[in-house]
Amino acid sequence: MKKQLVIIGGGPAGLAAAVAAYDAGVRDMVVIEREEKAGGILKQCIHNGFGLTRFKESMTGPEYAQRFLDEVQKRGIEVRTNTFVTALSPEKQVTCRSEEGIFTYEADAVILAMGCRERSKGALNIAGTRPAGLYSAGTAQKYVNIFGHLPGKKVVILGSGDIGLIMARRMTLEGAKVECVCEIMEHSSGLKRNIAQCLDDFGIPLYLEHTIVEIKGDERVEGVVIAKVDKEKKPVPGTEREIACDTVLFSVGLIPENELTKGAALPLDPRTKGCLVDGSRETDIPGIFACGNVLHVHDLVDFVSEEAEIAGRAAAEYILCGEREKQLVLTSAGENVAYVLPQRVEKGRDVKLYFRVRSAFRGAVIRVEAGSVQKAYKRIAVAPGEMDNVTLKAADLTDADNIRVSVLREG
Amino acid sequence: MKTIDVAVIGGGVVGALTARELRKYHIDVAVLEAADDVAAGASRANSGIVHAGFDAPVGSLKAKYNVLGNALMAGVCAELGVPFSRNGSLVVARGAEEEAQLQVLLERGRQNGVPDLEIIGRDRLLELEPHMADGVTAALHAPTGGIVCPYGLTIAAMGNAMDNGARLFTGFEVASAQQTKDGWLLRSATGQEIAARIVVNCAGAGAEYVASLFGDAFFHIGLRRGEYMLLDRAAGDFASHTVFSVPTKAGKGVLVTPTVDGNLLIGPTSVEDEVYSTAVRRPAFGEIKEKASWMLRDIPFGQVITSFAGERAYCDRHDFILEWGKENVFHAAGIESPGLTSSLAIAREIAGQLAKRLGAAENKDFSPFRRSMHWLKELSEAEKNAVIARDPAYGRIVCRCEEVSLGEIRDAIRQNPPARTLDGVKLRTRAGMGRCQSGFCQPNVFHELMKECGLRAEEVTKNGGNSYIITGGEL
């Protein structure tokens, strides 16, 4: 089956990319979604706070998703739900499996929008038993918000990522007692507003530099042993204490879901765990683009939509105008910067650079060095949980052979 | 109450294969399993190694059944559709002192009748396993060593036995045994009763207790816990052989092996226990990493997807116990390593003796075949499309990491032995065994169990007993 554009994933990234590609002139396209309904993880994010940046209003996850679903529907874009992509080839063949069978699209362009998955408890090497009552935060969120089952009544949460924070509040509102949130780092990886609204407002303690060292209970969880960790993140002997609970939620990081990408032999950035892309979100294979959490884990869906629109427009340009010669310049992460995305920038075009800092502090200066051009931007505070960005004009890149972003302390 | 011919106590690999072998005769057999599923003990959590047979002392039952069992494994796995691979094993030595031990193993293996053993030098070793650690100088190569999925074999054997008329009672913890005029009356902890002419004790860690119910106390069962780390399939080709180290002054080593499902498995530790436990101790991770590094370098421990422990029963005789106790009670106890390898040879021995005692004739209707657990994955695209056209549920993917369809989940719940728990579905289909460790598929499998088994949400368990998934109620 021929298709000009195949978009893999019908979450916020895939939907926004589809709308943008349509508006840029592409008609022959399909969005492949493995779940029963498009909308991705937003479907279970019934809390508010979505859309503040983009729409200047606070929406719930399903409301935010519906905005884009409405746009998709208005344009008559085909969304194939309950369809699972089993393989992607470097030649842009997309093999799918659904109740209709196994079939393959031969695509002119492909947009990867598969999102991410939660890092599992199993990867953490926690001692103890493997009873019922251990959930990743997102799984618990699905049980509560989609199915109306409350997993347990007495909860310990490991990891202060945003889903963990949201679930601390959610479980509390449904009548569970959240004993504490443990965070192995010296700072939370979640948004500041979530710490205030989900923990502080409910008196839930956040234990920084603490982790779970052991899980107790044979059939259902009966408790956990938590301990303080040292600078190397090793538990400090003598600081262990046991907390009785019947449920443990793990919010210990998100991993871009790049199994298909690996199948297409596309290299991944070890820092972002996503593809290497240029400003148009084009990967190493011309005509394959990536956007959203499959590319790098975002803090706000608003930025996912923005990035997906870049990819959607670029895919349309590729389809309608053909491949373009690009003169690329690499970006690099300087002092206190974890990564910069995109990893390369096209000369002659404006570009917005996204980055995350390594540690939190107040009074920061973002410095961008691009050849003879040097720029500085002030920030009141920076934190690893919050993605930041700066925009460079095409004129800023004329003599650059590398663009370096650093975040320094003021003064 | 009708008295059946044989009650097998214990639904581990030995119990399940024994039931299957018994059904090759006109023998009416029931398996009584204390847990809510088969393969609940050591058969669930072990190394999955089909040993070549050079380890067991010459003349021991272990040596005899190991070598016999190794030769039988490929055949039974083919019949039952269980993945098996003769990947070969390597025992590696570091320096002259350890190399001397390889000679001992080689000699012992030859006396035990292990074919094709050879000692190889470092150069040849590096061709076989490029990640050999620097200090490794030589190895014993046993090409007949293999790997099998231990719970897969148990489930398939039980399923095939049931398809041929055997019955399985789960949640049947034998609490008392009373001798009757024609055998034994067994009562469960919940008051169920079964009368059988002959009882076979395959109770693993519980074998000493079960023996005591019949008044037999001639062996003692000890418990030894083995802890493991399991790595993502992305690391599955790190080693192609099963790699052991010779026991050293620093203690018994661990093994590093690919699994038949493509993961990399590292372990086990060895912890003597007074009380049954499948908890992983805190120091286990460091121990496993250190001992594995004696043999192989640059093991990608960053790709661990889970860790687990299995509790193994061993006997104070340090050999298998395969003998009659009280009248019409047969004990298959202390089946420690190489128990998995030996299991079919042991089962045949038991079935042969019982058939003789019962005067049972051969069952000509017995069919040894069972559809592979992974039958769908083994089909071509055209064949898969034909299957999906007949039942669209096979087109609907539930587990993303292991690509398991709704149809396969339903099969696991509907086929013998039926899955009734999340772990039951996982062991039969691999749904939830991948890198996300059931994060995505668990709620969907959960609802399929509710639908298929008529359960309410708060009745679904992870693994039977009180392992309820939902304990906070409905919202």
Short mmCIF file of C-alpha atoms in Angstrom, two decimals, chain A residues 46-328:
data_model
loop_
_atom_site.label_atom_id
_atom_site.label_comp_id
_atom_site.label_asym_id
_atom_site.label_seq_id
_atom_site.Cartn_x
_atom_site.Cartn_y
_atom_site.Cartn_z
CA ILE A 46 -7.43 13.92 34.04
CA HIS A 47 -5.69 16.61 36.08
CA ASN A 48 -5.47 20.17 34.78
CA GLY A 49 -2.54 22.37 33.82
CA PHE A 50 -2.24 21.30 30.20
CA GLY A 51 -2.17 24.03 27.57
CA LEU A 52 -1.09 26.94 29.79
CA THR A 53 1.85 27.78 27.54
CA ARG A 54 0.21 27.15 24.21
CA PHE A 55 -3.43 28.13 24.72
CA LYS A 56 -3.05 30.36 27.80
CA GLU A 57 -5.72 28.34 29.53
CA SER A 58 -5.67 25.36 31.85
CA MET A 59 -7.12 22.16 30.41
CA THR A 60 -7.25 18.53 31.46
CA GLY A 61 -5.34 15.96 29.42
CA PRO A 62 -8.43 14.63 27.63
CA GLU A 63 -9.53 18.21 26.84
CA TYR A 64 -6.12 19.03 25.40
CA ALA A 65 -6.16 15.86 23.30
CA GLN A 66 -9.70 16.60 22.12
CA ARG A 67 -8.62 19.96 20.66
CA PHE A 68 -6.27 18.10 18.35
CA LEU A 69 -8.65 15.21 17.71
CA ASP A 70 -11.26 17.76 16.59
CA GLU A 71 -8.76 19.33 14.19
CA VAL A 72 -7.82 15.90 12.83
CA GLN A 73 -11.47 15.00 12.36
CA LYS A 74 -12.29 18.34 10.74
CA ARG A 75 -9.65 17.63 8.10
CA GLY A 76 -10.78 14.06 7.57
CA ILE A 77 -7.36 12.65 8.37
CA GLU A 78 -7.42 8.86 8.63
CA VAL A 79 -6.57 7.49 12.11
CA ARG A 80 -6.21 3.71 12.27
CA THR A 81 -6.72 2.66 15.89
CA ASN A 82 -6.12 -0.79 17.42
CA THR A 83 -3.26 -1.07 14.96
CA PHE A 84 0.24 -1.95 16.05
CA VAL A 85 3.32 -1.18 14.00
CA THR A 86 5.58 -4.23 14.13
CA ALA A 87 8.42 -3.03 11.93
CA LEU A 88 9.89 0.00 10.23
CA SER A 89 12.50 -0.44 7.51
CA PRO A 90 15.11 2.12 6.45
CA GLU A 91 13.25 2.19 3.11
CA LYS A 92 10.21 3.57 4.97
CA GLN A 93 8.11 0.45 4.84
CA VAL A 94 5.80 0.43 7.84
CA THR A 95 4.44 -3.01 8.73
CA CYS A 96 1.27 -3.07 10.83
CA ARG A 97 -0.81 -5.68 12.59
CA SER A 98 -4.45 -5.30 13.46
CA GLU A 99 -7.66 -7.27 13.51
CA GLU A 100 -7.62 -6.88 9.73
CA GLY A 101 -4.32 -8.73 9.46
CA ILE A 102 -0.73 -7.83 8.72
CA PHE A 103 -0.12 -5.22 6.05
CA THR A 104 2.63 -2.88 4.95
CA TYR A 105 2.62 0.77 3.93
CA GLU A 106 5.25 2.00 1.48
CA ALA A 107 5.63 5.56 2.71
CA ASP A 108 7.29 8.57 1.12
CA ALA A 109 7.79 10.03 4.58
CA VAL A 110 7.37 8.70 8.10
CA ILE A 111 6.94 10.61 11.35
CA LEU A 112 7.95 8.75 14.49
CA ALA A 113 5.63 9.76 17.33
CA MET A 114 5.63 6.66 19.54
CA GLY A 115 6.05 8.49 22.82
CA CYS A 116 7.80 6.92 25.76
CA ARG A 117 7.42 4.22 28.38
CA GLU A 118 8.06 4.21 32.10
CA ARG A 119 11.28 2.77 33.44
CA SER A 120 10.26 -0.31 35.41
CA LYS A 121 10.98 -1.29 38.99
CA GLY A 122 12.88 -4.31 37.71
CA ALA A 123 15.66 -2.14 36.33
CA LEU A 124 16.43 -0.67 39.77
CA ASN A 125 17.96 -3.72 41.48
CA ILE A 126 15.81 -3.37 44.58
CA ALA A 127 16.16 -6.27 47.00
CA GLY A 128 13.28 -8.20 48.49
CA THR A 129 10.22 -9.97 47.19
CA ARG A 130 8.04 -9.49 44.11
CA PRO A 131 4.52 -9.35 45.56
CA ALA A 132 1.36 -7.81 44.13
CA GLY A 133 0.99 -4.10 44.79
CA LEU A 134 3.98 -2.77 42.83
CA TYR A 135 2.97 -0.49 39.97
CA SER A 136 4.60 2.02 37.75
CA ALA A 137 2.87 5.34 38.42
CA GLY A 138 1.34 5.42 34.95
CA THR A 139 -0.13 1.93 35.32
CA ALA A 140 -1.70 2.92 38.63
CA GLN A 141 -3.02 6.07 36.95
CA LYS A 142 -4.68 3.92 34.28
CA TYR A 143 -6.32 1.68 36.90
CA VAL A 144 -7.64 4.71 38.79
CA ASN A 145 -8.60 7.12 36.02
CA ILE A 146 -9.66 4.83 33.20
CA PHE A 147 -11.04 1.81 35.05
CA GLY A 148 -12.03 3.20 38.44
CA HIS A 149 -10.07 0.68 40.52
CA LEU A 150 -8.03 1.98 43.46
CA PRO A 151 -4.90 -0.22 43.62
CA GLY A 152 -4.35 0.18 47.37
CA LYS A 153 -4.82 2.26 50.50
CA LYS A 154 -1.38 2.87 51.99
CA VAL A 155 1.13 4.05 49.47
CA VAL A 156 4.86 4.77 49.17
CA ILE A 157 6.06 6.40 45.97
CA LEU A 158 9.59 6.08 44.66
CA GLY A 159 10.66 8.87 42.35
CA SER A 160 9.37 12.41 42.18
CA GLY A 161 8.82 12.56 38.45
CA ASP A 162 5.65 14.37 37.41
CA ILE A 163 3.52 11.22 37.11
CA GLY A 164 4.56 10.17 40.62
CA LEU A 165 3.66 13.59 42.02
CA ILE A 166 0.33 13.65 40.20
CA MET A 167 -0.46 10.16 41.46
CA ALA A 168 0.42 11.11 45.05
CA ARG A 169 -2.38 13.67 44.89
CA ARG A 170 -4.72 11.42 42.93
CA MET A 171 -4.44 8.48 45.35
CA THR A 172 -4.90 10.87 48.28
CA LEU A 173 -8.04 12.37 46.75
CA GLU A 174 -9.45 8.86 46.31
CA GLY A 175 -8.95 8.03 49.97
CA ALA A 176 -5.52 6.40 50.06
CA LYS A 177 -2.83 7.52 52.48
CA VAL A 178 0.41 8.40 50.74
CA GLU A 179 3.11 7.87 53.36
CA CYS A 180 5.91 9.59 51.47
CA VAL A 181 7.65 10.19 48.17
CA CYS A 182 11.31 9.13 48.05
CA GLU A 183 13.68 10.76 45.55
CA ILE A 184 17.20 9.46 45.12
CA MET A 185 18.50 12.77 43.69
CA GLU A 186 18.99 15.92 45.71
CA HIS A 187 16.26 17.57 43.66
CA SER A 188 12.95 16.47 42.20
CA SER A 189 12.77 15.79 38.48
CA GLY A 190 9.19 17.03 38.49
CA LEU A 191 7.74 20.46 37.85
CA LYS A 192 7.85 22.88 40.79
CA ARG A 193 4.14 23.51 40.49
CA ASN A 194 3.49 19.80 40.91
CA ILE A 195 5.53 19.61 44.11
CA ALA A 196 3.55 22.52 45.52
CA GLN A 197 0.12 21.37 44.36
CA CYS A 198 0.45 17.60 44.72
CA LEU A 199 2.66 17.14 47.80
CA ASP A 200 2.88 20.34 49.84
CA ASP A 201 -0.85 21.07 49.66
CA PHE A 202 -1.61 17.61 51.04
CA GLY A 203 1.19 17.41 53.60
CA ILE A 204 2.88 14.50 51.83
CA PRO A 205 6.56 14.38 52.78
CA LEU A 206 9.20 14.36 50.03
CA TYR A 207 12.39 12.64 51.17
CA LEU A 208 15.20 13.80 48.91
CA GLU A 209 18.33 11.63 48.62
CA HIS A 210 16.32 8.62 49.77
CA THR A 211 15.53 5.38 48.02
CA ILE A 212 13.77 2.08 48.61
CA VAL A 213 16.32 -0.63 49.39
CA GLU A 214 14.01 -3.54 50.05
CA ILE A 215 10.43 -4.65 49.39
CA LYS A 216 8.63 -6.80 51.96
CA GLY A 217 5.60 -9.06 51.71
CA ASP A 218 5.01 -12.42 50.07
CA GLU A 219 1.63 -12.13 48.39
CA ARG A 220 0.78 -8.43 48.62
CA VAL A 221 3.26 -5.70 49.59
CA GLU A 222 3.51 -5.29 53.36
CA GLY A 223 6.17 -2.63 53.56
CA VAL A 224 9.35 -1.13 52.21
CA VAL A 225 12.71 -0.32 53.73
CA ILE A 226 13.90 3.13 52.75
CA ALA A 227 17.36 4.58 53.31
CA LYS A 228 19.27 7.79 52.78
CA VAL A 229 21.83 7.69 49.98
CA ASP A 230 25.29 9.22 49.80
CA LYS A 231 26.78 11.27 46.96
CA GLU A 232 27.36 8.08 44.93
CA LYS A 233 23.67 7.19 45.41
CA LYS A 234 24.62 4.24 47.64
CA PRO A 235 22.42 3.60 50.69
CA VAL A 236 24.01 4.87 53.93
CA PRO A 237 24.15 2.02 56.48
CA GLY A 238 22.22 2.80 59.63
CA THR A 239 19.71 5.12 57.93
CA GLU A 240 17.29 2.32 56.97
CA ARG A 241 13.76 2.42 58.26
CA GLU A 242 10.73 0.36 57.46
CA ILE A 243 7.46 1.89 56.32
CA ALA A 244 4.33 -0.26 56.30
CA CYS A 245 2.34 0.03 53.06
CA ASP A 246 0.24 -2.09 50.72
CA THR A 247 1.19 -0.31 47.51
CA VAL A 248 4.38 1.04 45.97
CA LEU A 249 4.33 3.31 42.93
CA PHE A 250 7.43 3.78 40.82
CA SER A 251 7.97 7.05 38.98
CA VAL A 252 11.59 6.52 38.11
CA GLY A 253 12.00 7.94 34.67
CA LEU A 254 10.67 7.78 31.15
CA ILE A 255 12.39 6.10 28.23
CA PRO A 256 11.61 7.05 24.62
CA GLU A 257 9.98 4.04 22.96
CA ASN A 258 12.48 3.51 20.16
CA GLU A 259 12.27 -0.21 19.43
CA LEU A 260 11.02 0.47 15.88
CA THR A 261 13.67 3.12 15.39
CA LYS A 262 16.40 0.59 16.20
CA GLY A 263 14.84 -1.76 13.65
CA ALA A 264 15.31 0.93 11.01
CA ALA A 265 18.99 1.10 12.00
CA LEU A 266 18.67 4.73 13.06
CA PRO A 267 21.32 5.73 15.59
CA LEU A 268 20.15 7.02 18.98
CA ASP A 269 21.58 9.80 21.10
CA PRO A 270 22.79 8.17 24.34
CA ARG A 271 21.67 11.24 26.32
CA THR A 272 18.16 11.75 24.96
CA LYS A 273 17.63 8.03 24.07
CA GLY A 274 15.98 9.35 20.91
CA CYS A 275 17.03 9.92 17.31
CA LEU A 276 19.58 12.48 16.23
CA VAL A 277 17.67 15.20 14.38
CA ASP A 278 18.13 18.57 12.77
CA GLY A 279 15.99 21.65 13.25
CA SER A 280 13.22 20.20 11.08
CA ARG A 281 13.25 17.03 13.22
CA GLU A 282 14.56 15.01 10.32
CA THR A 283 16.59 11.94 11.34
CA ASP A 284 19.61 10.35 9.69
CA ILE A 285 17.31 8.83 7.07
CA PRO A 286 15.88 11.51 4.75
CA GLY A 287 12.10 11.45 4.98
CA ILE A 288 11.96 9.96 8.48
CA PHE A 289 11.13 12.56 11.13
CA ALA A 290 10.67 12.25 14.89
CA CYS A 291 8.88 14.38 17.45
CA GLY A 292 7.50 14.36 20.96
CA ASN A 293 8.57 12.04 23.74
CA VAL A 294 10.02 9.46 21.37
CA LEU A 295 12.64 12.06 20.51
CA HIS A 296 13.32 13.37 24.02
CA VAL A 297 11.19 13.38 27.15
CA HIS A 298 9.32 16.66 27.44
CA ASP A 299 8.04 18.32 30.58
CA LEU A 300 5.00 19.97 28.97
CA VAL A 301 2.75 18.65 26.24
CA ASP A 302 2.59 22.19 24.86
CA PHE A 303 6.19 21.78 23.67
CA VAL A 304 5.36 18.35 22.25
CA SER A 305 2.69 19.92 20.06
CA GLU A 306 5.05 22.65 18.94
CA GLU A 307 7.76 20.16 18.05
CA ALA A 308 5.30 17.90 16.24
CA GLU A 309 4.15 20.80 14.09
CA ILE A 310 7.75 21.43 13.06
CA ALA A 311 8.07 17.75 12.05
CA GLY A 312 4.68 17.76 10.29
CA ARG A 313 5.51 20.82 8.20
CA ALA A 314 8.96 19.48 7.36
CA ALA A 315 7.54 16.11 6.30
CA ALA A 316 5.09 17.95 4.03
CA GLU A 317 7.93 19.94 2.53
CA TYR A 318 9.88 16.74 1.92
CA ILE A 319 6.89 15.06 0.29
CA LEU A 320 5.82 18.00 -1.85
CA CYS A 321 9.18 19.62 -2.71
CA GLY A 322 11.58 16.68 -2.47
CA GLU A 323 14.77 16.21 -0.55
CA ARG A 324 16.74 19.34 0.19
CA GLU A 325 20.50 19.84 0.43
CA LYS A 326 21.20 20.92 3.98
CA GLN A 327 24.26 22.58 5.42
CA LEU A 328 24.30 21.36 9.02
#
